[in-house]
Structure formats: C-alpha cells, structure tokens
PDB file of N, CA and C in Angstrom:
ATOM      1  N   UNK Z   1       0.840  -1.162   0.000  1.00 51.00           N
ATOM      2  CA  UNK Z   1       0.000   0.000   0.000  1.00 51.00           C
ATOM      3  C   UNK Z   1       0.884   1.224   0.000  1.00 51.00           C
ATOM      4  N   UNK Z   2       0.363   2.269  -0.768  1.00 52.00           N
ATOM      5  CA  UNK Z   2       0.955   3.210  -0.846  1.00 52.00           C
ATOM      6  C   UNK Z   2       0.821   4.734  -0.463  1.00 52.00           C
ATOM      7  N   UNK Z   3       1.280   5.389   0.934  1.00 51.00           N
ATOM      8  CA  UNK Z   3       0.311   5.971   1.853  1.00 51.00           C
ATOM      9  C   UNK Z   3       1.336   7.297   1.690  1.00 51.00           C
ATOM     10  N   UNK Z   4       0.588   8.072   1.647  1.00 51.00           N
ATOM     11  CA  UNK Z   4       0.714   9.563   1.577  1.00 51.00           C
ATOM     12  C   UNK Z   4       1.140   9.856   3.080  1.00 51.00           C
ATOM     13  N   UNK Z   5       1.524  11.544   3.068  1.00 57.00           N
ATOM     14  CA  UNK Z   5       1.892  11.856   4.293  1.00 57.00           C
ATOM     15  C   UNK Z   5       1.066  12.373   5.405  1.00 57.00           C
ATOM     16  N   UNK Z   6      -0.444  12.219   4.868  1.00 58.00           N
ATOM     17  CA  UNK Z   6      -1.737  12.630   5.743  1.00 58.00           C
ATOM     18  C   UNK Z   6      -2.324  10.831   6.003  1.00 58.00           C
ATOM     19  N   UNK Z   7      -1.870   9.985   5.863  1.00 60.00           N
ATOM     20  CA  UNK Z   7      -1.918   8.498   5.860  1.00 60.00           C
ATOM     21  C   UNK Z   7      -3.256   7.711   5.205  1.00 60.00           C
ATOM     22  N   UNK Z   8      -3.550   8.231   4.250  1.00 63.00           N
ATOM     23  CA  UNK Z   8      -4.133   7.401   3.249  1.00 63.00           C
ATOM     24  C   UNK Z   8      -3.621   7.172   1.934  1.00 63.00           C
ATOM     25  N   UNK Z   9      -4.178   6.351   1.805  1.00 67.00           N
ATOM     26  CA  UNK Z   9      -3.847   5.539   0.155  1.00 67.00           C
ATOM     27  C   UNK Z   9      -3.967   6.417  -0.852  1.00 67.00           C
ATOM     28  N   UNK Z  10      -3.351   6.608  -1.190  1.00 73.00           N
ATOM     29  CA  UNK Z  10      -3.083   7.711  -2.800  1.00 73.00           C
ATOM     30  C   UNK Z  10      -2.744   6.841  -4.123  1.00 73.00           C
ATOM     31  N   UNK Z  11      -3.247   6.035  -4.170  1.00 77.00           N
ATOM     32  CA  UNK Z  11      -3.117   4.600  -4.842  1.00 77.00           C
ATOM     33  C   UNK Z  11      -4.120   5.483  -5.558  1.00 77.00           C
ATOM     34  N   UNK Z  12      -4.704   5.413  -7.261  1.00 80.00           N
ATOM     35  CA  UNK Z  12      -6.277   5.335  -8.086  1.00 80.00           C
ATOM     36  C   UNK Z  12      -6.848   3.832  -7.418  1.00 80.00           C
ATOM     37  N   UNK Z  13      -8.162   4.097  -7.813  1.00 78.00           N
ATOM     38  CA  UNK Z  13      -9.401   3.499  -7.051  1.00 78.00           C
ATOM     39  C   UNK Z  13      -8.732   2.038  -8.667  1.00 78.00           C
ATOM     40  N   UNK Z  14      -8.131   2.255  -9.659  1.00 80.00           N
ATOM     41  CA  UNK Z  14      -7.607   1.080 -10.508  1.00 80.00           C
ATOM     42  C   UNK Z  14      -6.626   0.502  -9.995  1.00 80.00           C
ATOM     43  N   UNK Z  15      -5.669   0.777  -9.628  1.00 81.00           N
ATOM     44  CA  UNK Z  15      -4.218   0.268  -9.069  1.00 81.00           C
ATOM     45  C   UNK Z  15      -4.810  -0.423  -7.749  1.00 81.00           C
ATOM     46  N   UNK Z  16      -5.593  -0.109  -6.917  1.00 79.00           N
ATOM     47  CA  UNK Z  16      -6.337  -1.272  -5.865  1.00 79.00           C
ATOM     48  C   UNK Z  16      -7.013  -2.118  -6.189  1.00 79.00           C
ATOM     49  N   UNK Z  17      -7.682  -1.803  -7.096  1.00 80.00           N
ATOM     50  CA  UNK Z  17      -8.468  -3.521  -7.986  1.00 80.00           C
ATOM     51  C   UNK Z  17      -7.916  -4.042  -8.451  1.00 80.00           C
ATOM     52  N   UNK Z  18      -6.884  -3.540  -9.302  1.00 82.00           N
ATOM     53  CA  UNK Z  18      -5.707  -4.197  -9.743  1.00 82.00           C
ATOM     54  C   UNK Z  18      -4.738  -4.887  -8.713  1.00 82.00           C
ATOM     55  N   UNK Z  19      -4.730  -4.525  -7.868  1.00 81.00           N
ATOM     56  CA  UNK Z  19      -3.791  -5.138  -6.673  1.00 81.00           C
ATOM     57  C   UNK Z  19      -4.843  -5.942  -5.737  1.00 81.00           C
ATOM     58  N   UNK Z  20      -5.990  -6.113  -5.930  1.00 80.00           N
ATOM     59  CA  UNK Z  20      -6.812  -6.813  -4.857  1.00 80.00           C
ATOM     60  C   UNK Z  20      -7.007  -7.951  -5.827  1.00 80.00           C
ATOM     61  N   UNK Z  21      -7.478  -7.904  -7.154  1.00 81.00           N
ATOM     62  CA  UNK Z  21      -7.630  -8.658  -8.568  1.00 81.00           C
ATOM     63  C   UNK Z  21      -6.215  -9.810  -8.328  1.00 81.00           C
ATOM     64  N   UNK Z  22      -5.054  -9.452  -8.311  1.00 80.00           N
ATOM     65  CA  UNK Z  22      -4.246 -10.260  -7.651  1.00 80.00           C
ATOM     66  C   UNK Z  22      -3.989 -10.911  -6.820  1.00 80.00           C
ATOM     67  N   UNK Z  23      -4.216 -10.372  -5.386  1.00 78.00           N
ATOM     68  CA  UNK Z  23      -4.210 -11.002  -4.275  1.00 78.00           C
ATOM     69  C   UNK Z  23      -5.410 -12.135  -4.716  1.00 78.00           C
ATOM     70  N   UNK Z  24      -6.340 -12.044  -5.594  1.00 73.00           N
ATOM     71  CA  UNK Z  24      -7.822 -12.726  -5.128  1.00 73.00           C
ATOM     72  C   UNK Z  24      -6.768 -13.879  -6.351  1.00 73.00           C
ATOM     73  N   UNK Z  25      -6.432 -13.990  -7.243  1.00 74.00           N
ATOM     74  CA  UNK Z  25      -5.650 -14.491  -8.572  1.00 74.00           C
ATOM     75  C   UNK Z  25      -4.519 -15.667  -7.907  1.00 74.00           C
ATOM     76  N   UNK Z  26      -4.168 -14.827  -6.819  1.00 70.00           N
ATOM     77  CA  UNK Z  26      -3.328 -15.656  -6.152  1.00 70.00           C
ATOM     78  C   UNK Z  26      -3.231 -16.539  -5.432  1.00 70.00           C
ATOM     79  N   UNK Z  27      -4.503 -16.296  -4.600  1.00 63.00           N
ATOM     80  CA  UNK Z  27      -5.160 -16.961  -3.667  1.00 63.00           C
ATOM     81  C   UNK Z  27      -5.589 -18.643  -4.376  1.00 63.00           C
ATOM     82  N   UNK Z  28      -6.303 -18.541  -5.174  1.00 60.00           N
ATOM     83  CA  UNK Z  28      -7.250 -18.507  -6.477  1.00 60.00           C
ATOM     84  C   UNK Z  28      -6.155 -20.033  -6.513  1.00 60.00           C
ATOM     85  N   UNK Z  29      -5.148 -19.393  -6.963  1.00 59.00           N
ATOM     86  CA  UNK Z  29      -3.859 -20.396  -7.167  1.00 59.00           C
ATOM     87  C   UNK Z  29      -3.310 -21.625  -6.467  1.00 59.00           C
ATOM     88  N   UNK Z  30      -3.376 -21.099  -5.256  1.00 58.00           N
ATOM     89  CA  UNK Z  30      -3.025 -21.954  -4.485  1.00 58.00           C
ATOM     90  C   UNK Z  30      -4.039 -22.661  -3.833  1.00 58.00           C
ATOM     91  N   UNK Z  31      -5.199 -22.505  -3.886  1.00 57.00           N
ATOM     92  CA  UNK Z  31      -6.160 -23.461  -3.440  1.00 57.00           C
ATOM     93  C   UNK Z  31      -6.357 -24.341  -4.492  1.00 57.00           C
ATOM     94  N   UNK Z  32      -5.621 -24.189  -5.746  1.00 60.00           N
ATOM     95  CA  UNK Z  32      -5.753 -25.203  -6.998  1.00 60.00           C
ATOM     96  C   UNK Z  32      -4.771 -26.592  -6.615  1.00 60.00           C
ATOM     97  N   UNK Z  33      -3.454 -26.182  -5.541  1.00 80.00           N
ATOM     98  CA  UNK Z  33      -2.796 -27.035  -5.533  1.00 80.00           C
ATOM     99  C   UNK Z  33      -2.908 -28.085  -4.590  1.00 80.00           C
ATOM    100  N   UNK Z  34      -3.732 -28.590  -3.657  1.00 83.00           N
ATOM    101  CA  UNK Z  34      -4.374 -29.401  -2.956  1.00 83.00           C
ATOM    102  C   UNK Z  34      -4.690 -30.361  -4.206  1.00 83.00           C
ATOM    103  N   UNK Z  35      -4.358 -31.754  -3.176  1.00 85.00           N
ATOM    104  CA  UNK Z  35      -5.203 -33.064  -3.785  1.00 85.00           C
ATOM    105  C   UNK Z  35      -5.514 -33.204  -2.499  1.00 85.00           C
ATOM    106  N   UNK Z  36      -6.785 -34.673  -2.761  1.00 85.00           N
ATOM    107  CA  UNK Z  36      -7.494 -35.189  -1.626  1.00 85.00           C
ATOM    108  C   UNK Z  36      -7.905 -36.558  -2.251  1.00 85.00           C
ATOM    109  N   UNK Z  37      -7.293 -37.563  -0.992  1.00 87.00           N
ATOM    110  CA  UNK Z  37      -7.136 -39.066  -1.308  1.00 87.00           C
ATOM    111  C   UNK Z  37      -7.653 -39.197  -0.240  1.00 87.00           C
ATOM    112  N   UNK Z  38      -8.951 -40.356  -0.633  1.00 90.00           N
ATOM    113  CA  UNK Z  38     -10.261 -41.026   0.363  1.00 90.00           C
ATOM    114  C   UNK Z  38      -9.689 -42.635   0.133  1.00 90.00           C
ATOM    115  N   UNK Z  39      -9.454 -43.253   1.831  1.00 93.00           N
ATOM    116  CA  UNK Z  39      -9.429 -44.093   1.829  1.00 93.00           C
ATOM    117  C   UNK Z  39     -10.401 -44.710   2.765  1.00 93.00           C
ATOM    118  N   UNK Z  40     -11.220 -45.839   1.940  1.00 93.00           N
ATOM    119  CA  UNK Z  40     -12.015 -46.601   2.927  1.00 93.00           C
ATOM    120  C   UNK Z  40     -11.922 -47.533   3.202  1.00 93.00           C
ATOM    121  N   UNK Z  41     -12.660 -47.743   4.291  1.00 94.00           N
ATOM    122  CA  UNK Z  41     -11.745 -48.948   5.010  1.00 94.00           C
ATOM    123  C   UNK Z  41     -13.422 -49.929   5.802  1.00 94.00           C
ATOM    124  N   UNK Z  42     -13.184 -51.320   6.009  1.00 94.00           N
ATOM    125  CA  UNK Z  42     -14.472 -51.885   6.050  1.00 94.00           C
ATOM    126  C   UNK Z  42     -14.631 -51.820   7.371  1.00 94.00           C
ATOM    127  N   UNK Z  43     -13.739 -51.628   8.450  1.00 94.00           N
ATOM    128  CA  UNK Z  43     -14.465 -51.821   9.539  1.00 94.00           C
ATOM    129  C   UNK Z  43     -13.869 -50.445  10.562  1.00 94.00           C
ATOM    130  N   UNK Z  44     -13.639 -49.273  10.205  1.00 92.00           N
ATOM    131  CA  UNK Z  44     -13.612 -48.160  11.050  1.00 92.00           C
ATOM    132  C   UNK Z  44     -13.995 -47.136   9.454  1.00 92.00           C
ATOM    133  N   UNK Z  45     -14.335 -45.746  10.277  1.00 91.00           N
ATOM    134  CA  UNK Z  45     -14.953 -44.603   9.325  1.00 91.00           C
ATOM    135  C   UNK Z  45     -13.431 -44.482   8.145  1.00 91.00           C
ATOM    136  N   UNK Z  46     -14.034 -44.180   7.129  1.00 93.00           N
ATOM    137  CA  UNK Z  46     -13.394 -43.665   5.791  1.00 93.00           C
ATOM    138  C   UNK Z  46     -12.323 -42.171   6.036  1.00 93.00           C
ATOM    139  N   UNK Z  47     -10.855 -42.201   5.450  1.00 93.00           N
ATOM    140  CA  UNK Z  47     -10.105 -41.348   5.781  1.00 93.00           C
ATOM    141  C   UNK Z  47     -10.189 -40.396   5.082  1.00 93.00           C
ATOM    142  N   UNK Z  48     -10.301 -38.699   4.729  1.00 90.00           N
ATOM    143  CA  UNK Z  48      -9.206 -37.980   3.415  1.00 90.00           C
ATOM    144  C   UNK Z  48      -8.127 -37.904   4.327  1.00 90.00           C
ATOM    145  N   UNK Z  49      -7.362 -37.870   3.638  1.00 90.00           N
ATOM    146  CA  UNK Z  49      -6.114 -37.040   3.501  1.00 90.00           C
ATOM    147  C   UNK Z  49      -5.821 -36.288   2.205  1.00 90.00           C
ATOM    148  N   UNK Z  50      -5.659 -34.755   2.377  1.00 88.00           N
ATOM    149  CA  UNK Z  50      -5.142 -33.460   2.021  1.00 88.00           C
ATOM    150  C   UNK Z  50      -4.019 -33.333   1.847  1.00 88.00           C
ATOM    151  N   UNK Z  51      -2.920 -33.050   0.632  1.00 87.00           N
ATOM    152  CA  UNK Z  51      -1.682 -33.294   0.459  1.00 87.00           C
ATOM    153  C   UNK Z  51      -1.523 -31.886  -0.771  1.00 87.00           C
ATOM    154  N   UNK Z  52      -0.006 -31.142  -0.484  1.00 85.00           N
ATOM    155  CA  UNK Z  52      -0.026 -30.728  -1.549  1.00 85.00           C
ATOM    156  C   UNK Z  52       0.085 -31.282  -2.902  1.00 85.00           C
ATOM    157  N   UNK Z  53      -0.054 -30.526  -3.918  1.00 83.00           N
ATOM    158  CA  UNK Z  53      -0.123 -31.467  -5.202  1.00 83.00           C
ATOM    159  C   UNK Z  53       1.369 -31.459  -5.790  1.00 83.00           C
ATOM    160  N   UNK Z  54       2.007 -30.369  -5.692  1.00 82.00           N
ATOM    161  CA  UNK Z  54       3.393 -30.397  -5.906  1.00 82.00           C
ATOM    162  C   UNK Z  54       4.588 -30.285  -4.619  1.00 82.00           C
ATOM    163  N   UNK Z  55       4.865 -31.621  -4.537  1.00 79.00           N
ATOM    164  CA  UNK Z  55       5.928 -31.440  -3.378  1.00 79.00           C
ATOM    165  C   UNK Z  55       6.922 -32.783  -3.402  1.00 79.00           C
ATOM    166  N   UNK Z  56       7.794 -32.843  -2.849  1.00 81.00           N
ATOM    167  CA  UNK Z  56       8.706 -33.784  -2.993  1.00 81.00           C
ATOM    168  C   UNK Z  56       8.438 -35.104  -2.363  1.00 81.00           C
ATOM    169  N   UNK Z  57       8.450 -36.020  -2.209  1.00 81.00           N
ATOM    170  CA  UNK Z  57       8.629 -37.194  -1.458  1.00 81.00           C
ATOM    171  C   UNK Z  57       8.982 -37.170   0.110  1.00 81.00           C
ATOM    172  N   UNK Z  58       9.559 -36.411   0.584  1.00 86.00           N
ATOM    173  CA  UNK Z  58      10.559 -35.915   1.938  1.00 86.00           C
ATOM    174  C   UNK Z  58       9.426 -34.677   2.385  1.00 86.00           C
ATOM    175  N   UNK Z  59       8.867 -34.132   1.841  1.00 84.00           N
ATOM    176  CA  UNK Z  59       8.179 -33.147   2.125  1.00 84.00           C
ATOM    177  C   UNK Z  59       6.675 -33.842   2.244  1.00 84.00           C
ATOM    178  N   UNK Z  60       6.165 -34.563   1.532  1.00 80.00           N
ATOM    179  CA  UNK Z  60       4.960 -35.290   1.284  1.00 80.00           C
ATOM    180  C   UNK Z  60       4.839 -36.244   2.787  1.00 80.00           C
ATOM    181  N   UNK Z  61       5.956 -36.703   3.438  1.00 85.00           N
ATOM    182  CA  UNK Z  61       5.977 -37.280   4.484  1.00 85.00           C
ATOM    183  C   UNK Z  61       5.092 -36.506   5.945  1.00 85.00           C
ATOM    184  N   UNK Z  62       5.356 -34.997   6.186  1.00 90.00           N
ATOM    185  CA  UNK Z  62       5.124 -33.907   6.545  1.00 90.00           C
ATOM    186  C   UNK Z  62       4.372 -33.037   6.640  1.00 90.00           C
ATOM    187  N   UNK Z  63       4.053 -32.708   4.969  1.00 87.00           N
ATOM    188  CA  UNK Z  63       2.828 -32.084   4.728  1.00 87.00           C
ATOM    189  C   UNK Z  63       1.800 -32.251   3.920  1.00 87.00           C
ATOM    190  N   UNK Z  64       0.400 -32.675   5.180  1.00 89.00           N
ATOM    191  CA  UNK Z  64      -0.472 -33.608   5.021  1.00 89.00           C
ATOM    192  C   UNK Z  64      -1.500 -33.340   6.010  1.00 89.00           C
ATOM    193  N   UNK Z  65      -3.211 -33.678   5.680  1.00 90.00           N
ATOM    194  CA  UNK Z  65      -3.939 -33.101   7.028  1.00 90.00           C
ATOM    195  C   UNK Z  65      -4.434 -34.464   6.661  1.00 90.00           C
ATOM    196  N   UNK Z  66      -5.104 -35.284   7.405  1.00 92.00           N
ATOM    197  CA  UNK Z  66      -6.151 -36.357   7.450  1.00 92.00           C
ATOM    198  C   UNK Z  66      -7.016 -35.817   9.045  1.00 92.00           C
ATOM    199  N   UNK Z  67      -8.493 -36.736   7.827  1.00 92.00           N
ATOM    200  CA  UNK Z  67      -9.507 -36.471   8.730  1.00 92.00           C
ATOM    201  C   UNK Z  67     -10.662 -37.657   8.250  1.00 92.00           C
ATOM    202  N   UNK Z  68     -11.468 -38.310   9.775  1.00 92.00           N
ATOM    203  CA  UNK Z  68     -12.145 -39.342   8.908  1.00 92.00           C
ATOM    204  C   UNK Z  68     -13.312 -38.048   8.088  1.00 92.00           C
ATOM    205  N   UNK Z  69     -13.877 -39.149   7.109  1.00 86.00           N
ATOM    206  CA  UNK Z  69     -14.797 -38.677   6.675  1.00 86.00           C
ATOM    207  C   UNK Z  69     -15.831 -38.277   6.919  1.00 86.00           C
ATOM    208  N   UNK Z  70     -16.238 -38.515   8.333  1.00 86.00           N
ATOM    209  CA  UNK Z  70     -17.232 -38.460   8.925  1.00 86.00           C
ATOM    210  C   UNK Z  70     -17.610 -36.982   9.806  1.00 86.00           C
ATOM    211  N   UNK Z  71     -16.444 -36.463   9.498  1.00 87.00           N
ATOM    212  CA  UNK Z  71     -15.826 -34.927  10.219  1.00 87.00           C
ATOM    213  C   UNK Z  71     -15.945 -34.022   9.186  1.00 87.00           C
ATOM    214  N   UNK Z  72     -16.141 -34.318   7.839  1.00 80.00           N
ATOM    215  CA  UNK Z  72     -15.959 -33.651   6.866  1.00 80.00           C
ATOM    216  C   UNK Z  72     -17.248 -32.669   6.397  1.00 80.00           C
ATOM    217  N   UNK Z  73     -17.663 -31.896   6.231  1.00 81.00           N
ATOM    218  CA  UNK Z  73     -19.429 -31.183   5.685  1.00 81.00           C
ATOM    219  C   UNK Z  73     -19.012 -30.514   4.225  1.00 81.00           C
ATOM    220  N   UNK Z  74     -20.225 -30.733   3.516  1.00 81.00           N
ATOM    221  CA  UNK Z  74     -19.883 -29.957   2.343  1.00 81.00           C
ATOM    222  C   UNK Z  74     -20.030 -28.497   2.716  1.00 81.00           C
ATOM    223  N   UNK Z  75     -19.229 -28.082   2.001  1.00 79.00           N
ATOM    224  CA  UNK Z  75     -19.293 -26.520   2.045  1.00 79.00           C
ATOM    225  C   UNK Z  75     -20.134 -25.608   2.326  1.00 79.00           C
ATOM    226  N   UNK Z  76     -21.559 -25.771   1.264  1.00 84.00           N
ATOM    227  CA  UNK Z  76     -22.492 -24.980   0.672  1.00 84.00           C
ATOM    228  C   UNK Z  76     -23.425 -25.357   2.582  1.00 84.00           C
ATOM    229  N   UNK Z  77     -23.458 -26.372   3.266  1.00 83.00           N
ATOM    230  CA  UNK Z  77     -24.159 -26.743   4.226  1.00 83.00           C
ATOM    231  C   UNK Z  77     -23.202 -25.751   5.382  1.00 83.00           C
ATOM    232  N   UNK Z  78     -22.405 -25.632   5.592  1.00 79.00           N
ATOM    233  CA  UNK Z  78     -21.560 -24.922   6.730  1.00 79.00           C
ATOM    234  C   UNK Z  78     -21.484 -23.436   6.397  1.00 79.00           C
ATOM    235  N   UNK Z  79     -22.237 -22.704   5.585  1.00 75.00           N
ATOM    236  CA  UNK Z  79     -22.404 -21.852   5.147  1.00 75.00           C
ATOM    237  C   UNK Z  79     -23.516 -21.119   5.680  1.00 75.00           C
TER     238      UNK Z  79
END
C-alpha cells in the first residue's frame, strides 16, 4: 500500500483492484494445488487425507492433514 503523508492511500481506485484482482488471482492459485485421497476402510470410518499437489517425497511425508470422513461437511451446508 501506498500511503501519503496525511496516511491514506493515494493509490487510483484502478491500481487497488488491480492489486486486490491479484491477491484474489493468487489466492485462487493456491487453493488449486491441494489433492485429496479417500481411503475406505471396512471396519472403522473412511479417511481424506489433504496433500499438496506439488511437493517432494521428503516433504509429502510432513505435509499432510487427514480427517475421517465423517468430520468432513460440504461446504455450501456450513455456510
């Protein structure tokens, strides 16, 4: 942000959409890189696990969320 000496944004009302248009672009991005692997299983609740989609082997060990399935809500319902 780019702040004048009375401390507001002296940015045009374009150069902030343009810079929010990004942040949102970016964001945007990285929620693309998630996978999600469901494992079920016959006699306890069904797993995901959440993994990035690009990461190394050594890193993949690490970074990772699991949760049974049963913990999980669709979106549009938790809303």
């Amino acid at each position: 942000m780019s702040e004048s000496a009375n401390g507001y944004d002296d940015r045009t009302i374009k150069q902030r959409l343009a810079s929010a248009r990004a942040a949102a672009e970016g964001e945007s991005a990285r929620r693309k890189q998630l996978e999600c692997l469901v494992v079920r299983y016959r006699n306890r609740p069904d797993r995901c696990t959440i993994t990035p989609r690009e990461c190394s082997e050594e890193e993949r060990l690490t970074h990772w969320l699991s949760a049974d399935l049963s913990a999980v809500v669709d979106l549009e319902d938790a809303r």
